[in-house]
Amino acid sequence: MSEVPVTKNAGGPAPTGDPLVVLDNVNKHFGALHVLQDINLTIRRGEVVVVIGPSGSGKSTLCRTINRLETIDTGDISIDAKPLPQEGRELARLRADVGMVFQSFNLFAHKTVLENVMLGQTKVRKTDKATAEEKARALLDRVGVGAQAEKYPAQLSGGQQQRVAIARALAMDPKVMLFDEPTSALDPEMINEVLEVMQQLARDGMTMVVVTHEMGFARSAANRVVFMADGKIIEEAEPNQFFNNPRSDRAKDFLSKILHH
Amino acid sequence: MNVLLDYLPEFRDGFLGTLAITASAALLALVLGVLIAGFRVSPVPPLRVFGTAWVTVLRNTPLTLLFLVAFFVVPQIIFQGASPYVLGTLALGFYTSSFVCEAVRSGISTVPLGQAEAARSLGMSFSQTLRLIVLPQATRTVIPPLSSIIIALTKNSAIAGAFGYGELFNVSKLLNDKGYAIAWIFLWTALAYLVVTFAISGLFRLLERRMGVAR
């Protein structure tokens, strides 16, 4: 468990912005497995919500339903008061406003780092090349990989690749960023460089949904911790309250397993 | 021996005929094959059904039967008075497109799913994802089987000769009918085919090496 310096301006009472992402009574099955059960969750503008829980609890699936990489069986999801449309042009437009960072980075292997960050801007936003490149270089500098712009993803370390992936998502000026276990595939010494970028993003007021096992990050950057188990949201609380004084037995059990070793 | 020298212009025309129909049918097959492969992996069910039907019908029909349809049925409906070159190209191109489609599809499935997910997350449409992200990465895997498919196409073009299109097989049949020793005719014809097929495998080997360097 890596510890990230606690920043007191983040982490604290939830911002009172308007609801940005709303999940209403969402259900999903994988065959016989009921992976999401009656999920109700509202994420407000500017809020950082960290989703934790044992593996197989449905937290990644939850994250992926928000930009409809996973479809849901019943219930409603809306982003910025607009319900998620069916697959098609409409959905593509909405996805452009939702940044996604994957566990396995998923940088485009046949494109350079710079092209990775430019592609969405030029092909989806139809920004001209020069503007897109300028913005891409600025973002790469911001996440600390500006010197690697001309390299291919395979030539970078995992931590660098993940920071490029964050820059790629930010290039679309997303309303909300989804992080699906962004540090789980990283070597321990690279976790902090990614978490620091995410900390900075949280301080800058980005709305974020973060699925993670990094309790240090949850403590220091989250406005709210959502604890999931067996496809259900068991507990929602401010980080201090959740970590120091969890209400449910499931959460107590989970925390005792991960914090005491 | 001197059947080659005596009938050099015929052999040359036959060679050029084989080359022409191979090139045009290969182009048609590649374009259609990639398009149908796109259909087969599309999120739109009717397109998927169409793609599957296309491959099932064309891949499982004997090529000679397709030629019969192209030469005797198609001109009744459209392409009245089309040349044997056009009709032969259609039959060969359509037939081969089903094999190209399956090769491309197998290449598509070697590209990690995360690549397409990342593209879609950026707001790319299905066709953008396929064109910009998936197909370029599939190309490397697809090139070796494509090489075999195009070589098979070259040899299959002989069937067009049986339908009166002037190419190598057609020439050899003509000369055979004139009473020349069949062994020599076949030897020269075979050598001419080898020139084409060797050229194709060389071209694809070059492509493969290029792609290898690209990353």
PDB file of C-alpha atoms in Angstrom, chain B:
ATOM      1  CA  MET B   1      10.635 -26.571 -77.606  1.00  0.00           C
ATOM      2  CA  ASN B   2       9.992 -24.003 -80.288  1.00  0.00           C
ATOM      3  CA  VAL B   3       6.305 -23.825 -79.570  1.00  0.00           C
ATOM      4  CA  LEU B   4       7.253 -20.940 -77.283  1.00  0.00           C
ATOM      5  CA  LEU B   5       9.248 -19.140 -79.967  1.00  0.00           C
ATOM      6  CA  ASP B   6       6.692 -19.816 -82.706  1.00  0.00           C
ATOM      7  CA  TYR B   7       3.831 -18.531 -80.598  1.00  0.00           C
ATOM      8  CA  LEU B   8       5.622 -15.936 -78.529  1.00  0.00           C
ATOM      9  CA  PRO B   9       2.981 -13.210 -79.147  1.00  0.00           C
ATOM     10  CA  GLU B  10       0.232 -15.601 -77.974  1.00  0.00           C
ATOM     11  CA  PHE B  11       2.156 -16.569 -74.882  1.00  0.00           C
ATOM     12  CA  ARG B  12       2.880 -12.910 -74.172  1.00  0.00           C
ATOM     13  CA  ASP B  13      -0.781 -11.968 -74.526  1.00  0.00           C
ATOM     14  CA  GLY B  14      -1.751 -14.916 -72.334  1.00  0.00           C
ATOM     15  CA  PHE B  15       0.741 -13.840 -69.720  1.00  0.00           C
ATOM     16  CA  LEU B  16      -0.532 -10.261 -69.771  1.00  0.00           C
ATOM     17  CA  GLY B  17      -4.104 -11.586 -69.633  1.00  0.00           C
ATOM     18  CA  THR B  18      -3.348 -13.592 -66.499  1.00  0.00           C
ATOM     19  CA  LEU B  19      -1.590 -10.607 -65.000  1.00  0.00           C
ATOM     20  CA  ALA B  20      -4.489  -8.258 -65.778  1.00  0.00           C
ATOM     21  CA  ILE B  21      -7.266 -10.442 -64.389  1.00  0.00           C
ATOM     22  CA  THR B  22      -5.190 -11.353 -61.329  1.00  0.00           C
ATOM     23  CA  ALA B  23      -4.512  -7.704 -60.572  1.00  0.00           C
ATOM     24  CA  SER B  24      -8.086  -6.507 -61.035  1.00  0.00           C
ATOM     25  CA  ALA B  25      -9.656  -9.458 -59.213  1.00  0.00           C
ATOM     26  CA  ALA B  26      -7.140  -9.096 -56.353  1.00  0.00           C
ATOM     27  CA  LEU B  27      -7.984  -5.414 -56.018  1.00  0.00           C
ATOM     28  CA  LEU B  28     -11.715  -6.152 -56.011  1.00  0.00           C
ATOM     29  CA  ALA B  29     -11.242  -8.998 -53.504  1.00  0.00           C
ATOM     30  CA  LEU B  30      -9.167  -6.845 -51.141  1.00  0.00           C
ATOM     31  CA  VAL B  31     -11.606  -3.946 -51.159  1.00  0.00           C
ATOM     32  CA  LEU B  32     -14.681  -6.169 -50.772  1.00  0.00           C
ATOM     33  CA  GLY B  33     -12.937  -8.456 -48.275  1.00  0.00           C
ATOM     34  CA  VAL B  34     -11.971  -5.640 -45.915  1.00  0.00           C
ATOM     35  CA  LEU B  35     -15.436  -4.099 -46.234  1.00  0.00           C
ATOM     36  CA  ILE B  36     -17.227  -7.375 -45.501  1.00  0.00           C
ATOM     37  CA  ALA B  37     -14.870  -8.063 -42.588  1.00  0.00           C
ATOM     38  CA  GLY B  38     -15.978  -4.689 -41.230  1.00  0.00           C
ATOM     39  CA  PHE B  39     -19.589  -5.802 -41.648  1.00  0.00           C
ATOM     40  CA  ARG B  40     -18.912  -9.059 -39.814  1.00  0.00           C
ATOM     41  CA  VAL B  41     -17.589  -7.307 -36.713  1.00  0.00           C
ATOM     42  CA  SER B  42     -20.078  -4.427 -36.904  1.00  0.00           C
ATOM     43  CA  PRO B  43     -22.439  -3.671 -34.005  1.00  0.00           C
ATOM     44  CA  VAL B  44     -25.334  -3.509 -36.502  1.00  0.00           C
ATOM     45  CA  PRO B  45     -26.984  -6.968 -36.680  1.00  0.00           C
ATOM     46  CA  PRO B  46     -28.246  -6.765 -40.299  1.00  0.00           C
ATOM     47  CA  LEU B  47     -24.721  -5.959 -41.495  1.00  0.00           C
ATOM     48  CA  ARG B  48     -23.345  -8.905 -39.543  1.00  0.00           C
ATOM     49  CA  VAL B  49     -25.951 -11.214 -41.085  1.00  0.00           C
ATOM     50  CA  PHE B  50     -25.129  -9.893 -44.547  1.00  0.00           C
ATOM     51  CA  GLY B  51     -21.395 -10.439 -43.963  1.00  0.00           C
ATOM     52  CA  THR B  52     -21.898 -13.972 -42.708  1.00  0.00           C
ATOM     53  CA  ALA B  53     -24.183 -14.819 -45.624  1.00  0.00           C
ATOM     54  CA  TRP B  54     -21.681 -13.346 -48.094  1.00  0.00           C
ATOM     55  CA  VAL B  55     -18.846 -15.493 -46.779  1.00  0.00           C
ATOM     56  CA  THR B  56     -20.948 -18.634 -46.434  1.00  0.00           C
ATOM     57  CA  VAL B  57     -22.324 -18.455 -49.958  1.00  0.00           C
ATOM     58  CA  LEU B  58     -19.203 -17.382 -51.819  1.00  0.00           C
ATOM     59  CA  ARG B  59     -16.678 -19.482 -49.936  1.00  0.00           C
ATOM     60  CA  ASN B  60     -18.670 -22.677 -50.197  1.00  0.00           C
ATOM     61  CA  THR B  61     -19.679 -22.409 -53.858  1.00  0.00           C
ATOM     62  CA  PRO B  62     -17.374 -24.109 -56.370  1.00  0.00           C
ATOM     63  CA  LEU B  63     -15.565 -21.418 -58.341  1.00  0.00           C
ATOM     64  CA  THR B  64     -16.597 -22.951 -61.663  1.00  0.00           C
ATOM     65  CA  LEU B  65     -20.226 -22.584 -60.657  1.00  0.00           C
ATOM     66  CA  LEU B  66     -19.618 -18.912 -59.843  1.00  0.00           C
ATOM     67  CA  PHE B  67     -18.087 -18.487 -63.298  1.00  0.00           C
ATOM     68  CA  LEU B  68     -21.129 -20.120 -64.854  1.00  0.00           C
ATOM     69  CA  VAL B  69     -23.348 -17.668 -62.997  1.00  0.00           C
ATOM     70  CA  ALA B  70     -21.116 -14.721 -63.904  1.00  0.00           C
ATOM     71  CA  PHE B  71     -20.991 -15.599 -67.597  1.00  0.00           C
ATOM     72  CA  PHE B  72     -24.521 -16.855 -68.218  1.00  0.00           C
ATOM     73  CA  VAL B  73     -26.787 -15.389 -65.531  1.00  0.00           C
ATOM     74  CA  VAL B  74     -25.282 -12.004 -64.703  1.00  0.00           C
ATOM     75  CA  PRO B  75     -25.338 -10.710 -68.328  1.00  0.00           C
ATOM     76  CA  GLN B  76     -29.058 -11.540 -68.485  1.00  0.00           C
ATOM     77  CA  ILE B  77     -29.737  -9.159 -65.600  1.00  0.00           C
ATOM     78  CA  ILE B  78     -27.034  -6.499 -65.614  1.00  0.00           C
ATOM     79  CA  PHE B  79     -23.769  -5.966 -67.456  1.00  0.00           C
ATOM     80  CA  GLN B  80     -25.236  -6.889 -70.829  1.00  0.00           C
ATOM     81  CA  GLY B  81     -22.400  -7.373 -73.288  1.00  0.00           C
ATOM     82  CA  ALA B  82     -19.722  -7.176 -70.600  1.00  0.00           C
ATOM     83  CA  SER B  83     -16.359  -8.563 -71.687  1.00  0.00           C
ATOM     84  CA  PRO B  84     -15.048 -11.905 -70.363  1.00  0.00           C
ATOM     85  CA  TYR B  85     -12.418  -9.831 -68.556  1.00  0.00           C
ATOM     86  CA  VAL B  86     -15.057  -7.944 -66.531  1.00  0.00           C
ATOM     87  CA  LEU B  87     -17.174 -11.023 -65.848  1.00  0.00           C
ATOM     88  CA  GLY B  88     -14.122 -13.088 -64.906  1.00  0.00           C
ATOM     89  CA  THR B  89     -12.924 -10.339 -62.577  1.00  0.00           C
ATOM     90  CA  LEU B  90     -16.324 -10.300 -60.880  1.00  0.00           C
ATOM     91  CA  ALA B  91     -16.441 -14.060 -60.363  1.00  0.00           C
ATOM     92  CA  LEU B  92     -12.848 -14.305 -59.122  1.00  0.00           C
ATOM     93  CA  GLY B  93     -13.001 -11.129 -57.065  1.00  0.00           C
ATOM     94  CA  PHE B  94     -16.243 -12.028 -55.299  1.00  0.00           C
ATOM     95  CA  TYR B  95     -15.106 -15.588 -54.612  1.00  0.00           C
ATOM     96  CA  THR B  96     -11.724 -14.502 -53.229  1.00  0.00           C
ATOM     97  CA  SER B  97     -13.253 -11.661 -51.197  1.00  0.00           C
ATOM     98  CA  SER B  98     -14.779 -14.256 -48.845  1.00  0.00           C
ATOM     99  CA  PHE B  99     -11.322 -15.650 -48.080  1.00  0.00           C
ATOM    100  CA  VAL B 100      -9.834 -12.170 -47.701  1.00  0.00           C
ATOM    101  CA  CYS B 101     -12.672 -11.297 -45.316  1.00  0.00           C
ATOM    102  CA  GLU B 102     -11.926 -14.244 -43.055  1.00  0.00           C
ATOM    103  CA  ALA B 103      -8.179 -13.516 -43.063  1.00  0.00           C
ATOM    104  CA  VAL B 104      -8.843  -9.884 -42.146  1.00  0.00           C
ATOM    105  CA  ARG B 105     -11.299 -10.936 -39.460  1.00  0.00           C
ATOM    106  CA  SER B 106      -8.738 -13.251 -37.894  1.00  0.00           C
ATOM    107  CA  GLY B 107      -6.310 -10.320 -37.937  1.00  0.00           C
ATOM    108  CA  ILE B 108      -8.866  -8.082 -36.252  1.00  0.00           C
ATOM    109  CA  SER B 109      -9.293 -10.566 -33.429  1.00  0.00           C
ATOM    110  CA  THR B 110      -5.557 -10.518 -32.700  1.00  0.00           C
ATOM    111  CA  VAL B 111      -5.763  -6.806 -31.800  1.00  0.00           C
ATOM    112  CA  PRO B 112      -6.399  -6.528 -28.042  1.00  0.00           C
ATOM    113  CA  LEU B 113      -9.970  -5.517 -27.214  1.00  0.00           C
ATOM    114  CA  GLY B 114      -8.639  -2.660 -25.076  1.00  0.00           C
ATOM    115  CA  GLN B 115      -7.448  -0.842 -28.196  1.00  0.00           C
ATOM    116  CA  ALA B 116     -10.992  -0.599 -29.552  1.00  0.00           C
ATOM    117  CA  GLU B 117     -12.355   0.253 -26.100  1.00  0.00           C
ATOM    118  CA  ALA B 118      -9.885   3.107 -25.757  1.00  0.00           C
ATOM    119  CA  ALA B 119     -10.832   4.416 -29.191  1.00  0.00           C
ATOM    120  CA  ARG B 120     -14.534   4.248 -28.429  1.00  0.00           C
ATOM    121  CA  SER B 121     -13.954   5.951 -25.075  1.00  0.00           C
ATOM    122  CA  LEU B 122     -12.432   8.890 -26.954  1.00  0.00           C
ATOM    123  CA  GLY B 123     -15.686   9.204 -28.878  1.00  0.00           C
ATOM    124  CA  MET B 124     -14.608   7.576 -32.121  1.00  0.00           C
ATOM    125  CA  SER B 125     -17.310   5.997 -34.240  1.00  0.00           C
ATOM    126  CA  PHE B 126     -17.213   2.305 -35.067  1.00  0.00           C
ATOM    127  CA  SER B 127     -15.783   2.936 -38.529  1.00  0.00           C
ATOM    128  CA  GLN B 128     -13.158   5.349 -37.190  1.00  0.00           C
ATOM    129  CA  THR B 129     -12.137   2.786 -34.583  1.00  0.00           C
ATOM    130  CA  LEU B 130     -11.813   0.134 -37.258  1.00  0.00           C
ATOM    131  CA  ARG B 131     -10.018   2.319 -39.799  1.00  0.00           C
ATOM    132  CA  LEU B 132      -7.678   4.255 -37.529  1.00  0.00           C
ATOM    133  CA  ILE B 133      -6.950   1.848 -34.698  1.00  0.00           C
ATOM    134  CA  VAL B 134      -7.831  -1.783 -35.345  1.00  0.00           C
ATOM    135  CA  LEU B 135      -7.137  -2.427 -39.041  1.00  0.00           C
ATOM    136  CA  PRO B 136      -3.670  -0.805 -39.052  1.00  0.00           C
ATOM    137  CA  GLN B 137      -2.669  -3.088 -36.187  1.00  0.00           C
ATOM    138  CA  ALA B 138      -4.296  -6.120 -37.806  1.00  0.00           C
ATOM    139  CA  THR B 139      -2.363  -5.670 -41.068  1.00  0.00           C
ATOM    140  CA  ARG B 140       0.804  -7.350 -39.843  1.00  0.00           C
ATOM    141  CA  THR B 141      -1.029 -10.549 -38.959  1.00  0.00           C
ATOM    142  CA  VAL B 142      -3.083 -10.532 -42.128  1.00  0.00           C
ATOM    143  CA  ILE B 143      -0.253 -10.241 -44.634  1.00  0.00           C
ATOM    144  CA  PRO B 144       1.022 -13.862 -44.628  1.00  0.00           C
ATOM    145  CA  PRO B 145      -2.419 -15.461 -45.206  1.00  0.00           C
ATOM    146  CA  LEU B 146      -3.250 -12.753 -47.772  1.00  0.00           C
ATOM    147  CA  SER B 147      -0.170 -13.731 -49.730  1.00  0.00           C
ATOM    148  CA  SER B 148      -1.443 -17.319 -49.976  1.00  0.00           C
ATOM    149  CA  ILE B 149      -4.906 -16.139 -50.945  1.00  0.00           C
ATOM    150  CA  ILE B 150      -3.645 -13.953 -53.788  1.00  0.00           C
ATOM    151  CA  ILE B 151      -1.411 -16.742 -55.087  1.00  0.00           C
ATOM    152  CA  ALA B 152      -4.410 -19.087 -55.082  1.00  0.00           C
ATOM    153  CA  LEU B 153      -6.330 -16.384 -56.945  1.00  0.00           C
ATOM    154  CA  THR B 154      -3.618 -16.280 -59.631  1.00  0.00           C
ATOM    155  CA  LYS B 155      -3.946 -19.991 -60.228  1.00  0.00           C
ATOM    156  CA  ASN B 156      -7.739 -19.862 -60.073  1.00  0.00           C
ATOM    157  CA  SER B 157      -7.707 -17.295 -62.871  1.00  0.00           C
ATOM    158  CA  ALA B 158      -7.128 -20.255 -65.244  1.00  0.00           C
ATOM    159  CA  ILE B 159     -10.857 -20.961 -64.987  1.00  0.00           C
ATOM    160  CA  ALA B 160     -11.493 -17.662 -66.750  1.00  0.00           C
ATOM    161  CA  GLY B 161      -9.468 -19.110 -69.634  1.00  0.00           C
ATOM    162  CA  ALA B 162     -11.898 -22.008 -69.914  1.00  0.00           C
ATOM    163  CA  PHE B 163     -14.650 -19.388 -70.339  1.00  0.00           C
ATOM    164  CA  GLY B 164     -12.949 -17.798 -73.316  1.00  0.00           C
ATOM    165  CA  TYR B 165     -10.888 -15.102 -71.618  1.00  0.00           C
ATOM    166  CA  GLY B 166      -7.436 -14.852 -73.184  1.00  0.00           C
ATOM    167  CA  GLU B 167      -4.943 -15.859 -70.515  1.00  0.00           C
ATOM    168  CA  LEU B 168      -2.237 -18.470 -70.057  1.00  0.00           C
ATOM    169  CA  PHE B 169      -4.449 -21.527 -69.668  1.00  0.00           C
ATOM    170  CA  ASN B 170      -6.537 -20.381 -72.592  1.00  0.00           C
ATOM    171  CA  VAL B 171      -3.407 -20.132 -74.771  1.00  0.00           C
ATOM    172  CA  SER B 172      -2.172 -23.551 -73.744  1.00  0.00           C
ATOM    173  CA  LYS B 173      -5.549 -25.045 -74.632  1.00  0.00           C
ATOM    174  CA  LEU B 174      -5.475 -23.284 -78.010  1.00  0.00           C
ATOM    175  CA  LEU B 175      -2.007 -24.586 -78.849  1.00  0.00           C
ATOM    176  CA  ASN B 176      -2.878 -28.043 -77.581  1.00  0.00           C
ATOM    177  CA  ASP B 177      -5.818 -28.079 -79.966  1.00  0.00           C
ATOM    178  CA  LYS B 178      -3.405 -27.264 -82.783  1.00  0.00           C
ATOM    179  CA  GLY B 179      -1.568 -30.505 -82.018  1.00  0.00           C
ATOM    180  CA  TYR B 180       1.590 -29.342 -80.281  1.00  0.00           C
ATOM    181  CA  ALA B 181       3.249 -31.577 -77.690  1.00  0.00           C
ATOM    182  CA  ILE B 182       1.373 -30.968 -74.495  1.00  0.00           C
ATOM    183  CA  ALA B 183       4.385 -31.385 -72.199  1.00  0.00           C
ATOM    184  CA  TRP B 184       6.224 -28.379 -73.605  1.00  0.00           C
ATOM    185  CA  ILE B 185       3.141 -26.216 -73.647  1.00  0.00           C
ATOM    186  CA  PHE B 186       2.448 -27.013 -70.014  1.00  0.00           C
ATOM    187  CA  LEU B 187       6.066 -26.431 -69.043  1.00  0.00           C
ATOM    188  CA  TRP B 188       6.096 -22.913 -70.505  1.00  0.00           C
ATOM    189  CA  THR B 189       2.676 -22.136 -69.089  1.00  0.00           C
ATOM    190  CA  ALA B 190       3.714 -23.338 -65.657  1.00  0.00           C
ATOM    191  CA  LEU B 191       6.879 -21.229 -65.783  1.00  0.00           C
ATOM    192  CA  ALA B 192       4.840 -18.169 -66.687  1.00  0.00           C
ATOM    193  CA  TYR B 193       2.531 -18.795 -63.688  1.00  0.00           C
ATOM    194  CA  LEU B 194       5.587 -19.197 -61.477  1.00  0.00           C
ATOM    195  CA  VAL B 195       6.839 -15.778 -62.536  1.00  0.00           C
ATOM    196  CA  VAL B 196       3.568 -14.229 -61.356  1.00  0.00           C
ATOM    197  CA  THR B 197       3.266 -16.198 -58.110  1.00  0.00           C
ATOM    198  CA  PHE B 198       6.927 -15.654 -57.168  1.00  0.00           C
ATOM    199  CA  ALA B 199       6.489 -11.950 -57.800  1.00  0.00           C
ATOM    200  CA  ILE B 200       3.461 -11.929 -55.476  1.00  0.00           C
ATOM    201  CA  SER B 201       5.165 -13.787 -52.652  1.00  0.00           C
ATOM    202  CA  GLY B 202       8.199 -11.495 -53.030  1.00  0.00           C
ATOM    203  CA  LEU B 203       5.982  -8.432 -52.823  1.00  0.00           C
ATOM    204  CA  PHE B 204       4.277  -9.694 -49.684  1.00  0.00           C
ATOM    205  CA  ARG B 205       7.583 -10.637 -48.070  1.00  0.00           C
ATOM    206  CA  LEU B 206       8.708  -7.072 -48.682  1.00  0.00           C
ATOM    207  CA  LEU B 207       5.511  -5.734 -47.108  1.00  0.00           C
ATOM    208  CA  GLU B 208       5.961  -8.009 -44.118  1.00  0.00           C
ATOM    209  CA  ARG B 209       9.482  -6.749 -43.545  1.00  0.00           C
ATOM    210  CA  ARG B 210       8.325  -3.125 -43.854  1.00  0.00           C
ATOM    211  CA  MET B 211       5.635  -3.673 -41.247  1.00  0.00           C
ATOM    212  CA  GLY B 212       8.133  -5.356 -38.958  1.00  0.00           C
ATOM    213  CA  VAL B 213      10.295  -2.254 -38.936  1.00  0.00           C
ATOM    214  CA  ALA B 214       7.362   0.076 -38.379  1.00  0.00           C
ATOM    215  CA  ARG B 215       7.397  -0.609 -34.674  1.00  0.00           C
TER     216      ARG B 215
END
